[in-house]
XYZ file of C-alpha atoms in Angstrom:
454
model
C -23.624 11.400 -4.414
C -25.532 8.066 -4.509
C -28.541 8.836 -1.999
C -28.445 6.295 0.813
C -31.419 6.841 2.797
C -34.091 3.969 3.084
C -31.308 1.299 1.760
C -29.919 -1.439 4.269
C -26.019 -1.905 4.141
C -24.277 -5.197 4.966
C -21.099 -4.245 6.486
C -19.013 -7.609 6.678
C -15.665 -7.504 9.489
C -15.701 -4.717 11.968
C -12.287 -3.418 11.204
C -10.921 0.101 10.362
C -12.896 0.297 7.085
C -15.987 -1.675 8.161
C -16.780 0.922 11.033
C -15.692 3.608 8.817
C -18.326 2.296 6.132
C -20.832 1.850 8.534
C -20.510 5.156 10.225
C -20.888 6.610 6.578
C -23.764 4.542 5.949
C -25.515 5.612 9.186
C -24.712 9.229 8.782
C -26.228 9.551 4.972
C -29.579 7.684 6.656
C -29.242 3.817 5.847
C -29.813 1.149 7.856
C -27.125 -1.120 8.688
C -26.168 -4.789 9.801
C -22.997 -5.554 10.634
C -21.100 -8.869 11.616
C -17.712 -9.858 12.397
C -16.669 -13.621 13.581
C -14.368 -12.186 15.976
C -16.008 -11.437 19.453
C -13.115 -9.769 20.977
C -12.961 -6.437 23.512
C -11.770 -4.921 20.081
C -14.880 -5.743 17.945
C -17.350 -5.563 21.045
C -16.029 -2.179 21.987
C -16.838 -1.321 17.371
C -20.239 -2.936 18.054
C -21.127 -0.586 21.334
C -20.833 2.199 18.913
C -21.980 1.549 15.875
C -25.185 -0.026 17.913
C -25.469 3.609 19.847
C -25.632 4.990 16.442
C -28.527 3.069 15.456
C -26.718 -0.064 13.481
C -27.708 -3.833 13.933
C -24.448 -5.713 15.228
C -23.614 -9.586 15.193
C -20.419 -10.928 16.417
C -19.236 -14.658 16.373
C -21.020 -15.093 13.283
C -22.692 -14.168 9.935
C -26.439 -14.267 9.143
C -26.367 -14.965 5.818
C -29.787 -14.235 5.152
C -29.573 -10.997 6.370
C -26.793 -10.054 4.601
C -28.437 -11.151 1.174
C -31.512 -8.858 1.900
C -28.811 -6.065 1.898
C -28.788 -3.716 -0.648
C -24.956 -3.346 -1.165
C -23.224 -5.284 0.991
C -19.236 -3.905 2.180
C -16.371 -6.638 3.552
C -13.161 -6.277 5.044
C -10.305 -5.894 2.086
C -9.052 -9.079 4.534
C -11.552 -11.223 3.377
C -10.969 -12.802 0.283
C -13.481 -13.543 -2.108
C -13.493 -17.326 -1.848
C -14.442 -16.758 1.512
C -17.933 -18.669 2.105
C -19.866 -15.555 3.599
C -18.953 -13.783 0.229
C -19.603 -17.247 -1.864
C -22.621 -17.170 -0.736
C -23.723 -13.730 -1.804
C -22.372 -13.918 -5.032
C -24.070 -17.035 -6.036
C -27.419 -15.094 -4.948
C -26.246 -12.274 -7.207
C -26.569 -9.847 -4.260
C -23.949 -6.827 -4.919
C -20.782 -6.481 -3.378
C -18.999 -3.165 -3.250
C -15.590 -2.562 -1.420
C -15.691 0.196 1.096
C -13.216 2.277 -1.633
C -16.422 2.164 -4.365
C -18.793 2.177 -1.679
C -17.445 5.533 -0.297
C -16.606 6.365 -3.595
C -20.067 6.762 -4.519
C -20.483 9.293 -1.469
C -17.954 11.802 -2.305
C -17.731 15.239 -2.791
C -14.094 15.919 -4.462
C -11.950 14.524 -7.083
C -9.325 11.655 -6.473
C -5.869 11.241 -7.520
C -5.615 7.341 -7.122
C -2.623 5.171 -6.682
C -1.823 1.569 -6.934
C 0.996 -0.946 -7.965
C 2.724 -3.660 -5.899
C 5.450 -1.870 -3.897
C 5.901 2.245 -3.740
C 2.180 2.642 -3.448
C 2.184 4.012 0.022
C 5.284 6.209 -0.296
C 3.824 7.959 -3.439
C 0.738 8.079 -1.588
C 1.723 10.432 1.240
C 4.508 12.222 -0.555
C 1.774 13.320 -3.178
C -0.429 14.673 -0.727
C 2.681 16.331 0.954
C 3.164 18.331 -1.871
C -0.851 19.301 -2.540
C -0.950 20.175 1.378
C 2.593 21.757 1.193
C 0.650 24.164 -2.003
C -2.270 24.855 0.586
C -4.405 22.403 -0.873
C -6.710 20.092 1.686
C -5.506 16.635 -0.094
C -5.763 14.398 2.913
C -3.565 10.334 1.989
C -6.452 8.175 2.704
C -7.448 4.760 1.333
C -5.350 1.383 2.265
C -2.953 3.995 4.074
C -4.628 3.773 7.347
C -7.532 6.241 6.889
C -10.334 5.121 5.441
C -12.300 6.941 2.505
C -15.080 6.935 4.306
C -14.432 8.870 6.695
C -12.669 11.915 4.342
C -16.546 11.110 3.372
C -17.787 12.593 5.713
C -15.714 15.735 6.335
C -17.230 19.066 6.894
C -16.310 20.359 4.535
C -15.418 18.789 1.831
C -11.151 17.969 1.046
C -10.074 19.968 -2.235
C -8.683 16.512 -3.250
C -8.408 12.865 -1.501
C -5.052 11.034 -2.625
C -6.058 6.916 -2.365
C -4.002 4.430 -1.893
C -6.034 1.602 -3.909
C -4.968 -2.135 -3.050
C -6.035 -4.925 -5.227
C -8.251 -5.771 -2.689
C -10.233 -2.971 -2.582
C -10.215 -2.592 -6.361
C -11.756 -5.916 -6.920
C -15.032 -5.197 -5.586
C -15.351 -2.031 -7.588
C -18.176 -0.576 -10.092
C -17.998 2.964 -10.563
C -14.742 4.261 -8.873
C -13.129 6.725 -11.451
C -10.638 8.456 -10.309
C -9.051 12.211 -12.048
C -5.585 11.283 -11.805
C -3.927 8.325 -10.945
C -0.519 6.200 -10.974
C 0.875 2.669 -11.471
C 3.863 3.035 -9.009
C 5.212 -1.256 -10.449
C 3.636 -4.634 -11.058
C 4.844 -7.905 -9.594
C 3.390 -11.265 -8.316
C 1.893 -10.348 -4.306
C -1.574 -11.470 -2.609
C -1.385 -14.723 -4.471
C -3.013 -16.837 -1.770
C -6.152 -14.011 -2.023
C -6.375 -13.555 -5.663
C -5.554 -17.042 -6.333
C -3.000 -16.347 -9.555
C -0.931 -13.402 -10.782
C -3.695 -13.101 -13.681
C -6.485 -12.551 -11.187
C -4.329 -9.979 -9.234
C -3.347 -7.906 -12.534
C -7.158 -7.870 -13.488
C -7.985 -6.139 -10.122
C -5.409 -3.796 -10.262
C -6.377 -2.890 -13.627
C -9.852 -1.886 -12.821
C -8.920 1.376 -11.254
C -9.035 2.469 -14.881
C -12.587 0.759 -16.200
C -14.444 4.443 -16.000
C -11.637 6.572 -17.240
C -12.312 9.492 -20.053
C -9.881 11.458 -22.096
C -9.455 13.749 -19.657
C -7.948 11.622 -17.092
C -4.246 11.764 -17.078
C -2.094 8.494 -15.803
C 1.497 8.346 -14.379
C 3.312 4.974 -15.107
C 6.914 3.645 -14.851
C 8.452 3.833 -18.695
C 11.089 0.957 -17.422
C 7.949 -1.617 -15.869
C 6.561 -3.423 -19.123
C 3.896 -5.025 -16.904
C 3.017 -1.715 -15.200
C 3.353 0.258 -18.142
C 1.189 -1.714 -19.856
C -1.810 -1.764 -17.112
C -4.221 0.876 -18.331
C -4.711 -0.987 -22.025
C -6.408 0.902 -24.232
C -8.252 3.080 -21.521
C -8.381 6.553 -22.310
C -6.437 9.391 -20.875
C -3.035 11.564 -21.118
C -0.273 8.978 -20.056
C 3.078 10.277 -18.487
C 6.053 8.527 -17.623
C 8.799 8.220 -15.214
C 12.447 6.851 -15.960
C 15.655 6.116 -14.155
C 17.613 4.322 -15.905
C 17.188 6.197 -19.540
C 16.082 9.660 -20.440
C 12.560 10.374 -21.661
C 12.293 8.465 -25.143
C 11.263 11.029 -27.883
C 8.279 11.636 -27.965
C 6.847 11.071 -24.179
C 5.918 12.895 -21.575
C 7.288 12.367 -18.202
C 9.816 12.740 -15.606
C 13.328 11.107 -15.705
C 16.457 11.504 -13.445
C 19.332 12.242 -15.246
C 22.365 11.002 -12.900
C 22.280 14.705 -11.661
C 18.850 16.213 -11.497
C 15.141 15.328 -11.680
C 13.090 16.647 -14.352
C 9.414 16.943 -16.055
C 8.649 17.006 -19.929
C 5.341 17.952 -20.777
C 2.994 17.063 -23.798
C 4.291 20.567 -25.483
C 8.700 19.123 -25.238
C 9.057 22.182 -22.676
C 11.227 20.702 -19.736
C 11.456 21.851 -16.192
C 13.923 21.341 -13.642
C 12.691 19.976 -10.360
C 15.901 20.160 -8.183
C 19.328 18.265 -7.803
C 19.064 14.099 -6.761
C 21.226 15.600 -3.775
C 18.830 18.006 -2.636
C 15.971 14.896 -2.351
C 16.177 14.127 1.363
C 15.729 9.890 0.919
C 17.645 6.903 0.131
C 17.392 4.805 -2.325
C 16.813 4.845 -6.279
C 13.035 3.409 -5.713
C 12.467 6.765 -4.044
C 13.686 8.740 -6.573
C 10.921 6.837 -9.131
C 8.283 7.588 -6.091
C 9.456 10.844 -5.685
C 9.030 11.920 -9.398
C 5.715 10.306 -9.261
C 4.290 12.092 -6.918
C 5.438 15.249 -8.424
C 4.249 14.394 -11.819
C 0.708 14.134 -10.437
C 0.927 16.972 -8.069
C 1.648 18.889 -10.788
C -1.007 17.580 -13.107
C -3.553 18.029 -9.914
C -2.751 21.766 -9.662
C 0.020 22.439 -7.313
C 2.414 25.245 -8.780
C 5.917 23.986 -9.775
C 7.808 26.184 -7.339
C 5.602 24.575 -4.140
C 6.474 21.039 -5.433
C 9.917 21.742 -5.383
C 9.597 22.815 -2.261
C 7.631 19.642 -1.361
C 10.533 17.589 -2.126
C 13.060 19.052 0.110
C 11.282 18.096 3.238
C 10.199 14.410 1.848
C 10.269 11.939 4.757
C 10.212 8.255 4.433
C 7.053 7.018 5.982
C 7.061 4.426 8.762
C 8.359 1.381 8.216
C 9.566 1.712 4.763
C 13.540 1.704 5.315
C 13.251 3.305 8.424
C 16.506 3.527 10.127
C 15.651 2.621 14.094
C 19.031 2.625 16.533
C 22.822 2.351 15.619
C 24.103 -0.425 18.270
C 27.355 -1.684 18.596
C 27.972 -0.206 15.307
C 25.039 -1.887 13.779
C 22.504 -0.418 11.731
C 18.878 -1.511 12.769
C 16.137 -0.967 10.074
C 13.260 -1.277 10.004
C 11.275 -2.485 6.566
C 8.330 -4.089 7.814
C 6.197 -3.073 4.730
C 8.050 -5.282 2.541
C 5.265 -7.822 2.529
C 6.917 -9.204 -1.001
C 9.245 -10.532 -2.874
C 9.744 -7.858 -5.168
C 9.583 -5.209 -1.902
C 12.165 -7.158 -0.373
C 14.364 -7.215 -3.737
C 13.994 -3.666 -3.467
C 15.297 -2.950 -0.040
C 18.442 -4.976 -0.570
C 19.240 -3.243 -3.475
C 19.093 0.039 -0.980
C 22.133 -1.089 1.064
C 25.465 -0.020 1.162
C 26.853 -2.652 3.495
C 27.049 -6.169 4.363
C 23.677 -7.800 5.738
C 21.915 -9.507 8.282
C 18.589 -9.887 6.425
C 14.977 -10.820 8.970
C 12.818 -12.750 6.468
C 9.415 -14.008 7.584
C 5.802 -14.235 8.646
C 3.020 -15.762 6.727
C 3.769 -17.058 2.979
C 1.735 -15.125 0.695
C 2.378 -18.051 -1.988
C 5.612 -16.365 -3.874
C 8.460 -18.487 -4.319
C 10.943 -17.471 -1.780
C 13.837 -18.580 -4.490
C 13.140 -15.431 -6.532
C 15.000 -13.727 -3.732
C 18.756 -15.698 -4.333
C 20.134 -13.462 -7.133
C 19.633 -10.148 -4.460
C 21.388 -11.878 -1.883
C 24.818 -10.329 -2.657
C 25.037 -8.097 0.532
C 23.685 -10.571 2.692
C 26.020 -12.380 4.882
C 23.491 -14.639 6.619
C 19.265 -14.585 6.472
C 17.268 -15.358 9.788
C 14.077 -16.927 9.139
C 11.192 -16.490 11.367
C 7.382 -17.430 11.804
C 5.499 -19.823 9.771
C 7.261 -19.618 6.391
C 10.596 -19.650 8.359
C 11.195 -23.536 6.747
C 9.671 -22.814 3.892
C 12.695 -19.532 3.590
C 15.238 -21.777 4.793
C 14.789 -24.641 2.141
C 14.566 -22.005 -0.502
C 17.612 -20.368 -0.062
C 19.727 -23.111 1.063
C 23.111 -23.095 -0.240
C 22.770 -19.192 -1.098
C 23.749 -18.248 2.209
C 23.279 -19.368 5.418
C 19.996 -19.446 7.118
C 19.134 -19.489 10.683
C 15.209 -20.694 11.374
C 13.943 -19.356 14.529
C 10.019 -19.761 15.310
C 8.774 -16.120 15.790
C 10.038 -11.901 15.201
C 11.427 -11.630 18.523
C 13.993 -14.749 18.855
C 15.227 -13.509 15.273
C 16.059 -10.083 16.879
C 18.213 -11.629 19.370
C 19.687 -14.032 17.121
C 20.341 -11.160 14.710
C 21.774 -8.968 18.290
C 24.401 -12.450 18.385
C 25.577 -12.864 15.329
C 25.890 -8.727 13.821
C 28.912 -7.491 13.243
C 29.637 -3.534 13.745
C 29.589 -2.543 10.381
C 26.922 -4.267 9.574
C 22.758 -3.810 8.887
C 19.917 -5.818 10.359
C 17.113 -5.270 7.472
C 13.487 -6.315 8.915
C 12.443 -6.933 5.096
C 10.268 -9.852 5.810
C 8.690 -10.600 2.198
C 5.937 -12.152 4.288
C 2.639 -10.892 5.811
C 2.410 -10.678 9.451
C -0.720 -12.228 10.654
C 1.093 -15.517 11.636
C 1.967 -13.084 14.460
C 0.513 -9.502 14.096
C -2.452 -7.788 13.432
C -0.184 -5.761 10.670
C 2.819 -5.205 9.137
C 2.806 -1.592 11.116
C 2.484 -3.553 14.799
C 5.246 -6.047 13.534
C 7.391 -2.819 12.671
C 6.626 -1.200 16.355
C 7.783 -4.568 17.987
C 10.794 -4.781 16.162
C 11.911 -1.383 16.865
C 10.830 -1.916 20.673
C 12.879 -5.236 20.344
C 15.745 -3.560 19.321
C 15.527 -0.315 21.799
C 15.666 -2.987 24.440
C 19.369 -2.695 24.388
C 20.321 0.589 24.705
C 18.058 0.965 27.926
């Protein structure tokens, strides 16, 4: 572990990971200044403790100077890194380490890491599932919801910490080198933060710029793009297929039609159990699913505790999470399609016709990339501020409703469902337009809906 005493840490946005980081920071004796431009009860409530603990707080504002005579300096993954505060740091040279590195770099236990465009989460927390379901202490941490630095600072240390690594946080990265990791898919997302496909790729990538041959990676055999993400970085590479069996040759996991299966380095194949014994819907799941196996299995876990694993897989929240049947109408909930491509994927899910929620803020994908997965859809309502944007995109596809904000679409959706029918909250938008995350816009929806049945 990096020693930390005696430096000064610039902790930029007072969010979940900011007063993780700084709590870190302040625990391995730094010093720390933090700032946040929000002065809210929420930040001013962050600054009350992180100032009992010894930290320098600014709200309203950043003190640039201060921040450049930082050390390291940690921002929010929400700000991006044309962002002036962060401009202004980099043209002084001054380093800037996301709070994944950054709490990298104070860790005492290997990491399986995992990153890709959609299926990220889901892998995530079925993977450490199966560890915790083989008695291992592999706490999901990372862009899941709990930060790295706090698994940090457990007492004592996790066998294992399964990260979910976002582009974001793997931008701002150095040293992070994880043991195991995966590539769950590639596709265009966090344009407007990245600023081109090219730049988002590159980021993603760097969760393999300290690998050694004895990492080992998990990637999907049918995702050129994703496949292809770990270059010539070294490192035992497995695969996963779906839609073919394991070419000759590979190592892997594939789902036959029947049952899901690993091939190791050696050709020896073991059976993991029947599709129909793999509580989830969906054929994405089944990729996740074998993921998350694939690098349990790699990380330890015995074969027979895996398969166990699997039987009592959960989606997490949501991800197609079915809320209420109404009416006859099937309300779900898929607020973490924030894309495009997760969007794509959720349609391709359903089993009957559609009323499909689309909305929030435009992450700068073309919204026409969604009219060739519009088969089930009878009708789209579009909502919040890329509701026109939706509506000029897909005209003449089907029909589209624009309504300004979540809650009118759920009672336009509650007007125009038929029983029979699904209303998908896939939204293929953020959902700061409106909410402080895709989680809160999933809660509201779900209240939304429940309002019915009381």
């Amino acid at each position: 572990m990096e020693p930390l005493a005696g430096r000064t840490i610039g902790i930029v946005g007072l969010a979940r990971s900011g007063r993780a980081a700084a709590r870190l920071a302040l625990a391995r004796g730094a010093r720390v200044y933090a700032s946040d431009l929000a002065d809210t009860e929420a930040t001013r409530a962050v600054a009350a403790e992180l100032e009992a603990l010894g930290a320098t707080v600014e709200l309203g504002r950043h003190d640039d100077a201060r921040l450049a005579a930082c050390d390291w300096v940690v921002p929010s993954p929400g700000i991006p890194p044309h962002a002036p505060v962060l401009r202004a740091l980099q043209a002084l040279g001054r380093p800037i380490l996301s709070e994944l590195e950054f709490a990298f770099r104070q860790l005492a236990c290997p990491v399986i890491a995992i990153t890709g465009t959609n299926g990220k989460t889901t892998t995530t927390s079925w993977t450490a599932h199966l560890l915790q379901g083989a008695g291992l202490r592999a706490p999901a941490c990372g862009n899941i919801g709990l930060p790295l630095s706090e698994v940090a600072l457990a007492d004592p240390a996790p066998d294992l910490a399964v990260v979910e690594a976002s582009s974001f946080q793997l931008h701002w990265t150095e040293r992070f080198a994880p043991r195991w990791g995966a590539v769950t898919s590639l596709a265009p997302d966090h344009l407007d933060w990245h600023g081109s496909f090219e730049a988002y790729v590159a980021a993603k990538a760097r969760m393999f710029a300290n690998a050694d041959p004895a990492c080992a990676w998990v990637l999907p055999g049918e995702d050129p793009r994703a496949r292809a993400l770990p270059g010539n970085a070294p490192g035992h590479r497995f695969y996963v297929y779906l839609e073919r069996p394991l070419p000759a040759g590979e190592a892997g996991a594939a789902w036959d039609g029947e049952e899901l299966r690993l091939r190791w380095a050696d050709g020896r194949w073991e059976t993991l159990l029947p599709r129909a014994e793999l509580p989830v819907l969906g054929r994405h799941n089944v990729a996740n699913a074998l993921m998350a196996a694939l690098l349990a299995c790699l990380a330890g876990a015995p074969l027979e505790a895996v398969r166990q694993g699997l039987r009592t897989l959960a989606p997490p929240p949501h991800r197609l999470q079915p809320v209420a049947t109404i009416d006859g109408v099937l309300w779900i909930d898929d607020s973490k399609a924030t894309n495009i491509a997760a969007t794509r994927v959720a349609l391709a899910a359903m089993d009957r016709p559609v009323v499909l929620l689309l909305g929030g803020r435009p992450k700068g994908e073309d919204f026409r990339a969604l009219r060739d997965a519009l088969g089930s859809v009878r009708e789209v309502i579009a909502f919040g501020e890329a509701g026109p944007q939706i509506a000029t995109a897909l005209d003449g596809a089907v029909p589209v409703t624009v309504v300004p904000a979540l809650r009118a679409a759920v009672e336009e959706a509650r007007r125009r469902a038929r029983p029979g029918d699904a209303v998908l909250l896939a939204p293929a938008c953020a959902s700061f337009d409106e909410f402080s995350s895709y989680e809160e816009r999933g809660e509201k929806f779900a209240a939304w809906v429940r309002e019915a049945v009381r």
